[in-house]
CSV table of C-alpha atoms in Angstrom, one decimal:
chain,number,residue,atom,x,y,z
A,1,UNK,CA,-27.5,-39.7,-192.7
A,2,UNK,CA,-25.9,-40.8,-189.6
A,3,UNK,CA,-27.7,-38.9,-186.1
A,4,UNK,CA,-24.9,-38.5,-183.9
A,5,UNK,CA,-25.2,-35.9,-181.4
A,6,UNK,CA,-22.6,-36.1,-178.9
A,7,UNK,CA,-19.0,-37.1,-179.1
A,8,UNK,CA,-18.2,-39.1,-176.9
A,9,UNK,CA,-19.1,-39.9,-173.2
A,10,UNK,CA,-16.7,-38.7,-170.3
A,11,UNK,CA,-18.5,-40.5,-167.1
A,12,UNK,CA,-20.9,-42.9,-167.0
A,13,UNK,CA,-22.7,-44.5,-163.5
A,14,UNK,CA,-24.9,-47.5,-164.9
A,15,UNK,CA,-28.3,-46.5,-163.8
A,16,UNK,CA,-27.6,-43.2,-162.7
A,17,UNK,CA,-25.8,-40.2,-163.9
A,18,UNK,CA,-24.1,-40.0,-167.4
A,19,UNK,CA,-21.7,-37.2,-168.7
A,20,UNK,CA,-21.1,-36.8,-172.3
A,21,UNK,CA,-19.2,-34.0,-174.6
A,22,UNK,CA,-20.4,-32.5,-177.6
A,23,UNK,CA,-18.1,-30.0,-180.0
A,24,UNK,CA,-19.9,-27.4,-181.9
A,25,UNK,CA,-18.0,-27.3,-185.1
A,26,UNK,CA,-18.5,-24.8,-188.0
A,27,UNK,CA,-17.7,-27.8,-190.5
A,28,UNK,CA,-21.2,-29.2,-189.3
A,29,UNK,CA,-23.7,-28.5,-192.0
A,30,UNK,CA,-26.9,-27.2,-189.4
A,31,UNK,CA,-24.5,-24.6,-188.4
A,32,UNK,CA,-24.4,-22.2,-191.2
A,33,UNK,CA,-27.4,-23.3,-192.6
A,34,UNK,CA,-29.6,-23.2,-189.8
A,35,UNK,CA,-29.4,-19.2,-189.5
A,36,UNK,CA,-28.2,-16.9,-191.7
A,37,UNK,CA,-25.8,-14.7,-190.3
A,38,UNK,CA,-26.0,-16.7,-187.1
A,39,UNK,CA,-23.7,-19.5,-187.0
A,40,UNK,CA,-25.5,-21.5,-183.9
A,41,UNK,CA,-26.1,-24.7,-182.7
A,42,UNK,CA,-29.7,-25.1,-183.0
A,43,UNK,CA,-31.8,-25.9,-179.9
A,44,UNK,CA,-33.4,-28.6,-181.0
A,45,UNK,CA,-30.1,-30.6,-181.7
A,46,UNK,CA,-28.7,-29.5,-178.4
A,47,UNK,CA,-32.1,-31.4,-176.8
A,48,UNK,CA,-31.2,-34.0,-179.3
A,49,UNK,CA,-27.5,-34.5,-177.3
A,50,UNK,CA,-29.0,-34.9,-174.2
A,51,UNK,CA,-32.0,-37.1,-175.3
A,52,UNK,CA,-29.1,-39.1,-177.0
A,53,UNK,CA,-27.3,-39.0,-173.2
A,54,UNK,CA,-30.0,-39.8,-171.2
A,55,UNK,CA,-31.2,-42.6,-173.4
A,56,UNK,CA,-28.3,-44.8,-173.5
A,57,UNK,CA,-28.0,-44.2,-169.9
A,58,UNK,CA,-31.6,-45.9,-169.8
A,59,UNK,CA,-31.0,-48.8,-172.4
A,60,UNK,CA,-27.3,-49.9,-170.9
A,61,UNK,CA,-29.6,-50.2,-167.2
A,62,UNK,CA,-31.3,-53.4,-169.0
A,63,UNK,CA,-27.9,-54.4,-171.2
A,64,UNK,CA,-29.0,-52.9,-174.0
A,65,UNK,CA,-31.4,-55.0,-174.5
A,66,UNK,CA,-34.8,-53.2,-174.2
A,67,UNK,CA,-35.5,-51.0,-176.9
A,68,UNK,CA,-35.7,-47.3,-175.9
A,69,UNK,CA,-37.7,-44.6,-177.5
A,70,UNK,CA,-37.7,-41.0,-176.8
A,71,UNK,CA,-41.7,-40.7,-175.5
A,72,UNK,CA,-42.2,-37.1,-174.8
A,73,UNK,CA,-40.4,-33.8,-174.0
A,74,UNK,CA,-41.9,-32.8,-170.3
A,75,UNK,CA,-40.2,-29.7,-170.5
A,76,UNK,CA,-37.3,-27.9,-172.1
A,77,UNK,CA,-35.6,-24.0,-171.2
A,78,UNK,CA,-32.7,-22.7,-173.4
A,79,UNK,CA,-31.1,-20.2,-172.0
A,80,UNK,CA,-27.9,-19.2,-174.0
A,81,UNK,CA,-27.2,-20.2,-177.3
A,82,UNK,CA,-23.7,-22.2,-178.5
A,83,UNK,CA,-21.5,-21.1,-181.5
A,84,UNK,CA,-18.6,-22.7,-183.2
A,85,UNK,CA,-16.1,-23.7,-181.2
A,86,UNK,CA,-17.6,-23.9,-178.1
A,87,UNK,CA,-17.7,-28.1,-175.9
A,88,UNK,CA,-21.4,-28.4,-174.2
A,89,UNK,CA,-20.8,-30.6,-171.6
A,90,UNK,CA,-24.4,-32.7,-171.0
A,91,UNK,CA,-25.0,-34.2,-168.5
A,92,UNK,CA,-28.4,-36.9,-167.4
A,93,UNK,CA,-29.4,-38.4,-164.3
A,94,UNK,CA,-32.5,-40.9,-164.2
A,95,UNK,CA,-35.1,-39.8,-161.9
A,96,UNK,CA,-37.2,-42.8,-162.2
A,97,UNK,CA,-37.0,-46.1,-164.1
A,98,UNK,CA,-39.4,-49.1,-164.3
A,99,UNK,CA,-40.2,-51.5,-167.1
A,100,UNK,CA,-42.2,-49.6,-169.1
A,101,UNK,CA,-39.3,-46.6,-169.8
A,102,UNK,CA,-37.8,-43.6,-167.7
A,103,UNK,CA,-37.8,-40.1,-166.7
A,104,UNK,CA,-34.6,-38.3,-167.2
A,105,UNK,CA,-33.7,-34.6,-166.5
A,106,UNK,CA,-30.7,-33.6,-168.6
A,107,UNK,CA,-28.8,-30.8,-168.3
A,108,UNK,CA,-26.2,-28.7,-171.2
A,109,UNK,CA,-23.7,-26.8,-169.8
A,110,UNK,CA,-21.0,-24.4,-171.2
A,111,UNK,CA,-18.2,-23.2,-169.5
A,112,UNK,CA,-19.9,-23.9,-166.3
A,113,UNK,CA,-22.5,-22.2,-167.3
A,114,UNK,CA,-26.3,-23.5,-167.3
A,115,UNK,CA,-27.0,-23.5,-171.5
A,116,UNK,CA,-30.0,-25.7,-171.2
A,117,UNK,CA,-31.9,-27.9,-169.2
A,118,UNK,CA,-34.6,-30.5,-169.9
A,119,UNK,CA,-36.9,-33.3,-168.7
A,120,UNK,CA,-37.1,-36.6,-171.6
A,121,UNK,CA,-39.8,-39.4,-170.9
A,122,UNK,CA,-38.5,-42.6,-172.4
A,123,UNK,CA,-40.4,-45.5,-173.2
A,124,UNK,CA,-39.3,-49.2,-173.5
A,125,UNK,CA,-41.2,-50.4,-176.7
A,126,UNK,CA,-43.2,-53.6,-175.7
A,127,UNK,CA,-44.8,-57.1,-177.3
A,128,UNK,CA,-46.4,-55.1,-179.4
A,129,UNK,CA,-43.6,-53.6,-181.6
A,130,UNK,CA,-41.9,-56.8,-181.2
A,131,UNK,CA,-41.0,-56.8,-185.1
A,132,UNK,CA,-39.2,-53.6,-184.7
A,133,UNK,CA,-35.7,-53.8,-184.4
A,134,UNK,CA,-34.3,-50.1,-184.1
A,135,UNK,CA,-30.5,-51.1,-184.4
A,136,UNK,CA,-28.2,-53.4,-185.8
A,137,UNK,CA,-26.7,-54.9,-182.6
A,138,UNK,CA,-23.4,-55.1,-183.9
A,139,UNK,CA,-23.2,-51.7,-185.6
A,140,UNK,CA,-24.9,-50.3,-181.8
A,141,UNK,CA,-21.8,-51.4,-180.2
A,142,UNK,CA,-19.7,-50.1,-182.5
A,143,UNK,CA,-21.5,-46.8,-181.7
A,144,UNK,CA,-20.8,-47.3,-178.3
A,145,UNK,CA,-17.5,-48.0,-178.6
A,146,UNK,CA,-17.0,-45.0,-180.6
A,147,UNK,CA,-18.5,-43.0,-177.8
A,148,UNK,CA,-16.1,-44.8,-175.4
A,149,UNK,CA,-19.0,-45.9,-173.1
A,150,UNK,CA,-17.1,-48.7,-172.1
A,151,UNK,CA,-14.0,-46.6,-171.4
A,152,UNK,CA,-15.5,-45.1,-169.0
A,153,UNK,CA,-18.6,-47.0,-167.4
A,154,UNK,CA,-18.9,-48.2,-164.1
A,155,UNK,CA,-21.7,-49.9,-161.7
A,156,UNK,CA,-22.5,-49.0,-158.7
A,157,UNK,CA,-20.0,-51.1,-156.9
A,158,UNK,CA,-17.4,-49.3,-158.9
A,159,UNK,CA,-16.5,-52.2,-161.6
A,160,UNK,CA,-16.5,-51.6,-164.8
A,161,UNK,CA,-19.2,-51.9,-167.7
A,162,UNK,CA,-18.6,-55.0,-169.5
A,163,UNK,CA,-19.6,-55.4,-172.8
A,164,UNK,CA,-23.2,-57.2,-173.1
A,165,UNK,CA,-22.4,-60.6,-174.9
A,166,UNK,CA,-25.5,-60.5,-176.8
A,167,UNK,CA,-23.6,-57.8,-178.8
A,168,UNK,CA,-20.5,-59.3,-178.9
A,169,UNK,CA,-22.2,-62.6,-180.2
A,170,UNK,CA,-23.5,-60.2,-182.8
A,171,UNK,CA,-20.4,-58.6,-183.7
A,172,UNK,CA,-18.6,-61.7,-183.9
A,173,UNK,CA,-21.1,-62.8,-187.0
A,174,UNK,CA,-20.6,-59.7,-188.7
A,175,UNK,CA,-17.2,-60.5,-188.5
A,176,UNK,CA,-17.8,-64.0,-189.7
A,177,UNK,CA,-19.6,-62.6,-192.6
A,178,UNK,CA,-17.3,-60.4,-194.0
A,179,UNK,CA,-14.2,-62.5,-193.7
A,180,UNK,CA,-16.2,-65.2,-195.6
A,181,UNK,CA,-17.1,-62.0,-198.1
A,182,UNK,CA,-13.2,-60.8,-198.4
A,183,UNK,CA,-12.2,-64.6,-199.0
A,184,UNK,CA,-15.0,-64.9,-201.5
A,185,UNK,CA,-12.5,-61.5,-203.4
A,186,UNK,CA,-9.1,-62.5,-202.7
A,187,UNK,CA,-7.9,-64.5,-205.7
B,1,UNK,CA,-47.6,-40.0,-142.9
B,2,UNK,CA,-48.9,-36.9,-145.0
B,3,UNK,CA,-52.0,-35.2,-144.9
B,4,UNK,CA,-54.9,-34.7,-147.9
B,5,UNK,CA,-53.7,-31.4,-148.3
B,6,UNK,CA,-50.1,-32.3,-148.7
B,7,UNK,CA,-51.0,-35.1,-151.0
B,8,UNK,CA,-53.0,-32.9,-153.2
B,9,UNK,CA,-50.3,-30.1,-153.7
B,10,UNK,CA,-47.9,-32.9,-154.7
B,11,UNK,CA,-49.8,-34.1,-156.9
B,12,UNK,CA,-50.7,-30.7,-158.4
B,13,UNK,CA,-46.9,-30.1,-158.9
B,14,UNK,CA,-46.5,-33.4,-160.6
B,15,UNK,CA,-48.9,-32.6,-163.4
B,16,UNK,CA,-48.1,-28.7,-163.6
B,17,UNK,CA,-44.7,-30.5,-164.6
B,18,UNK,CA,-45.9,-33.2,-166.5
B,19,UNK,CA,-48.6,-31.7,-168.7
B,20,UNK,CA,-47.2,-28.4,-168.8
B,21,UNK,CA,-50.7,-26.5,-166.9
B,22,UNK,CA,-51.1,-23.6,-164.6
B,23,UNK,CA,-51.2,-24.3,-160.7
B,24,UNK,CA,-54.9,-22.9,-160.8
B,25,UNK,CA,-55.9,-25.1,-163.5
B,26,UNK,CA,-55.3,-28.3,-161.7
B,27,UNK,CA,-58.7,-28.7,-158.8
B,28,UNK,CA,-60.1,-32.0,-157.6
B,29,UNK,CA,-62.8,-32.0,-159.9
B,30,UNK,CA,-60.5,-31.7,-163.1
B,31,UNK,CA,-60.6,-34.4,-165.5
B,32,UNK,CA,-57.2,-35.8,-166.4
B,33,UNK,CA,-58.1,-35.9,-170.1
B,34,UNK,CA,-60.9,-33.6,-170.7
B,35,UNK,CA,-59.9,-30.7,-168.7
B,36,UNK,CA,-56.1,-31.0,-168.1
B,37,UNK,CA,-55.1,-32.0,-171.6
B,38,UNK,CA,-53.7,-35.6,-170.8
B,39,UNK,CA,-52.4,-37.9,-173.6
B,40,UNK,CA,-51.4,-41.4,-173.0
B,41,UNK,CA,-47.9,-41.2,-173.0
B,42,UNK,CA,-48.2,-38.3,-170.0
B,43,UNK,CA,-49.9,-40.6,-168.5
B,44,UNK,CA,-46.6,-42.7,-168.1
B,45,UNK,CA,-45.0,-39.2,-166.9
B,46,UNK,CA,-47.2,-38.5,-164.1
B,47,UNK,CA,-46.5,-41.9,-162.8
B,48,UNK,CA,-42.5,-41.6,-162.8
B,49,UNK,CA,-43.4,-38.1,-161.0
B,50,UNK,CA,-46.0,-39.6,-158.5
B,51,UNK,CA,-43.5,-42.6,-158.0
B,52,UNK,CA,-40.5,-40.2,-156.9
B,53,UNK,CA,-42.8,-37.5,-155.0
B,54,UNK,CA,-44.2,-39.9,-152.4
B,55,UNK,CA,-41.1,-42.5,-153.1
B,56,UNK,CA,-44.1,-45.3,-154.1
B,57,UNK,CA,-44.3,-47.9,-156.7
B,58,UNK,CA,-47.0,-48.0,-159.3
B,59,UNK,CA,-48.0,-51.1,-161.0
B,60,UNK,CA,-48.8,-50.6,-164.6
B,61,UNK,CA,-52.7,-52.0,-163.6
B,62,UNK,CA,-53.2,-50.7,-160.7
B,63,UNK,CA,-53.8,-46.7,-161.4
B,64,UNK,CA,-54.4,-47.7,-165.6
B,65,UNK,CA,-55.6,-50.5,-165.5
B,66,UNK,CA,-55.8,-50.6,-169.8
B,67,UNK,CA,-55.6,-54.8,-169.6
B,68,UNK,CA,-59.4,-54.5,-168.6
B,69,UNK,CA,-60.6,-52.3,-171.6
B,70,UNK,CA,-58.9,-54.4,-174.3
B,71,UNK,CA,-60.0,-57.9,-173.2
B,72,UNK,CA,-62.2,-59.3,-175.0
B,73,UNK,CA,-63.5,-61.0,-172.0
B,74,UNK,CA,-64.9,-57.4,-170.1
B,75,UNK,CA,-65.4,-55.3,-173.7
B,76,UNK,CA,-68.2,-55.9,-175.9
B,77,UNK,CA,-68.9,-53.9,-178.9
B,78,UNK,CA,-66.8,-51.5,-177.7
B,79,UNK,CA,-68.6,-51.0,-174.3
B,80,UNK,CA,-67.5,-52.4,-171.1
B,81,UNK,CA,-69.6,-55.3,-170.2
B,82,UNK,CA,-71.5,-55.8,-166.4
B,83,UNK,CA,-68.5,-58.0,-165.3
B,84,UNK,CA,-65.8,-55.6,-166.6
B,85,UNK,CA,-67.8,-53.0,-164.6
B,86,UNK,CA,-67.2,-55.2,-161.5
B,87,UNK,CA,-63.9,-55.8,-162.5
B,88,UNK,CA,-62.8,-52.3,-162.6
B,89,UNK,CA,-64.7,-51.1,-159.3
B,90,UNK,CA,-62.5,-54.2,-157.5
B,91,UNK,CA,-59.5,-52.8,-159.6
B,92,UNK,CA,-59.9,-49.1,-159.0
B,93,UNK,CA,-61.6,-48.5,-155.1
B,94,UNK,CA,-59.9,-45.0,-155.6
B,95,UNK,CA,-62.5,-43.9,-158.5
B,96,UNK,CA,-65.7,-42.5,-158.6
B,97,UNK,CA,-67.1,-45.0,-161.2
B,98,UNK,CA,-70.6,-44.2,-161.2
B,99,UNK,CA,-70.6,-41.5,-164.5
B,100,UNK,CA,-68.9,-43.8,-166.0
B,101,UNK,CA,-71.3,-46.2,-165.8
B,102,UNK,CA,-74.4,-44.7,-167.0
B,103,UNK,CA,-72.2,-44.8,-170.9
B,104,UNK,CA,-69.6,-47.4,-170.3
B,105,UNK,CA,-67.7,-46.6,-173.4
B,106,UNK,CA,-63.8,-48.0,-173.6
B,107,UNK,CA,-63.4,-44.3,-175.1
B,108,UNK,CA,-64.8,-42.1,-172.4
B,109,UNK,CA,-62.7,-44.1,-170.1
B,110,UNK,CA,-59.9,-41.7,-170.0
B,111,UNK,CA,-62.3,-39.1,-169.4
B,112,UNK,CA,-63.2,-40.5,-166.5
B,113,UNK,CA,-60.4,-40.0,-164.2
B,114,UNK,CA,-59.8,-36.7,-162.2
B,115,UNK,CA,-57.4,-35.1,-160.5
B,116,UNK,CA,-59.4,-36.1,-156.7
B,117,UNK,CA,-59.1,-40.1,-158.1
B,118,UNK,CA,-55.3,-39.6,-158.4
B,119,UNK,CA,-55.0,-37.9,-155.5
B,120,UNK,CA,-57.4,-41.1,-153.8
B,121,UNK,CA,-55.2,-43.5,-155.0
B,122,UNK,CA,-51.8,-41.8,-153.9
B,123,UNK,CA,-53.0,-41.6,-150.5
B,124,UNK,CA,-53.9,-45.4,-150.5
B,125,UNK,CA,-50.8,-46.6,-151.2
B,126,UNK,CA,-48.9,-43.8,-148.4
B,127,UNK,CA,-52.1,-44.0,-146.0
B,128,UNK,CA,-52.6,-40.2,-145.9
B,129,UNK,CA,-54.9,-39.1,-143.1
């Protein structure tokens, strides 16, 4: 199962501040199963979107390259719940960042309204998970594509987010791999 | 420059939000671990906190210094050795080492550390008066 929990990204300040929408959809399978009767999005999942915004606003600050795990939930408040239909705008801003991770406080709005708020500790895994890789490179930056990160990303001096060419590189061989595959087919 | 008092009740807000305690429960003499609830990854917390609340950097040795109590060079049968002891007291001038010593188990470590060390070492690197 794929964990995708937000749509896409409608801002993002490298090292600063990203904005990112998610729809609440009935066709989403937590929704009518999470409580009978009840067809909401379930809090946790909302903390998930945010988590999901404030942690690639972390990993992009180092190019993607460190690996970034959430750590710990400081503190969360839910204060209205969100039904079908209804676009939670969440939005994270980094309040500290060093080598070893980040403190982010993310926010989910709805119709300018305060849904949910939360602070996320995330760490940078070090030398010693060094045989972990969490991601496919190349399938991450599809992912990020998909979110249109780079649609919309800009650094501090304004210029756009360039795609990392460790990914690229990446993609490129995937490439590589399945032309050679579809060649391999073709009679 | 800010005073004790000012450093303390910044430092009291910082763990109220990082470890999720009650304003009364955080005093001088609380321990970080023992009596405040403290797992390692808060620890990481506090210092993001402490780092934006007095606008300070925090080495990962300097307040932890965890490089000490997993060399083999300072830890000995799971005890820190005479020269770790020394190591730590040049490494840490902020905390009261001296309980520590009397059983200097790598384990108890955490233990060690109270709420009056933190609020030492934050006014070291702002020089509180």
């Amino acid at each position: 199962m794929r964990w995708f929990w937000i749509d896409r990204f409608v801002e993002f300040e490298s090292g600063r501040r990203a904005v990112a929408i998610k729809n609440v959809s009935y066709a989403e399978e937590q929704i009518p199963d999470y409580m009978l009767s009840m067809p909401i999005m379930p809090s946790t999942l909302i903390l998930e979107g945010m988590a999901h915004t404030g942690g690639l606003l972390v990993a992009e600050k180092s190019g993607f390259l460190h690996r970034v795990v959430l750590a710990k939930v400081s503190k969360a408040f839910f204060h209205e719940h969100a039904t079908p239909g209804d676009q939670l705008i969440y939005t994270s801003e980094i309040q500290a960042i060093q080598p070893r991770g980040a403190l982010v406080h993310s926010t989910a709005h709805l119709d300018g309204l305060l849904l949910a708020e939360a602070d996320v500790v995330f760490a940078h895994l070090d030398e010693r998970f060094a045989d972990i890789q969490l991601f496919d490179p190349a399938e991450y930056l599809s992912i990020l594509r998909s979110y249109r990160l780079f649609e919309v990303g800009i650094r501090p001096d304004g210029s756009p987010i360039e795609v990392p060419e460790h990914m690229l590189d990446a993609e490129r061989r995937l490439l590589d791999v399945e032309r050679r595959r579809c060649a391999k087919q073709s009679p | 420059m800010p005073t004790h008092d000012e450093v303390f009740e910044k430092v009291r807000s910082a763990l109220v939000d990082a470890l999720g305690v009650d304003d009364d429960e955080v005093n001088p003499e609380s321990t970080m671990v023992g009596d405040l609830g403290a797992e390692s990854i808060d620890f990481l917390d506090i210092v993001f906190r402490l780092e934006k609340a007095f606008g300070i950097e925090i080495p990962r040795a300097e307040l932890f210094p965890d490089d000490v109590l997993t060399s083999a060079e300072y830890v000995q049968d799971g005890k820190v050795t005479e020269a770790g002891l020394i190591e730590l007291e040049k490494r840490m001038p902020f905390a009261d080492l001296s309980k520590f010593k009397e059983n200097p188990a790598v384990q108890e470590f955490g233990n060690m550390l109270t709420v009056d060390d933190l609020c030492r070492y934050v006014a070291s690197k702002v020089g509180a008066n």
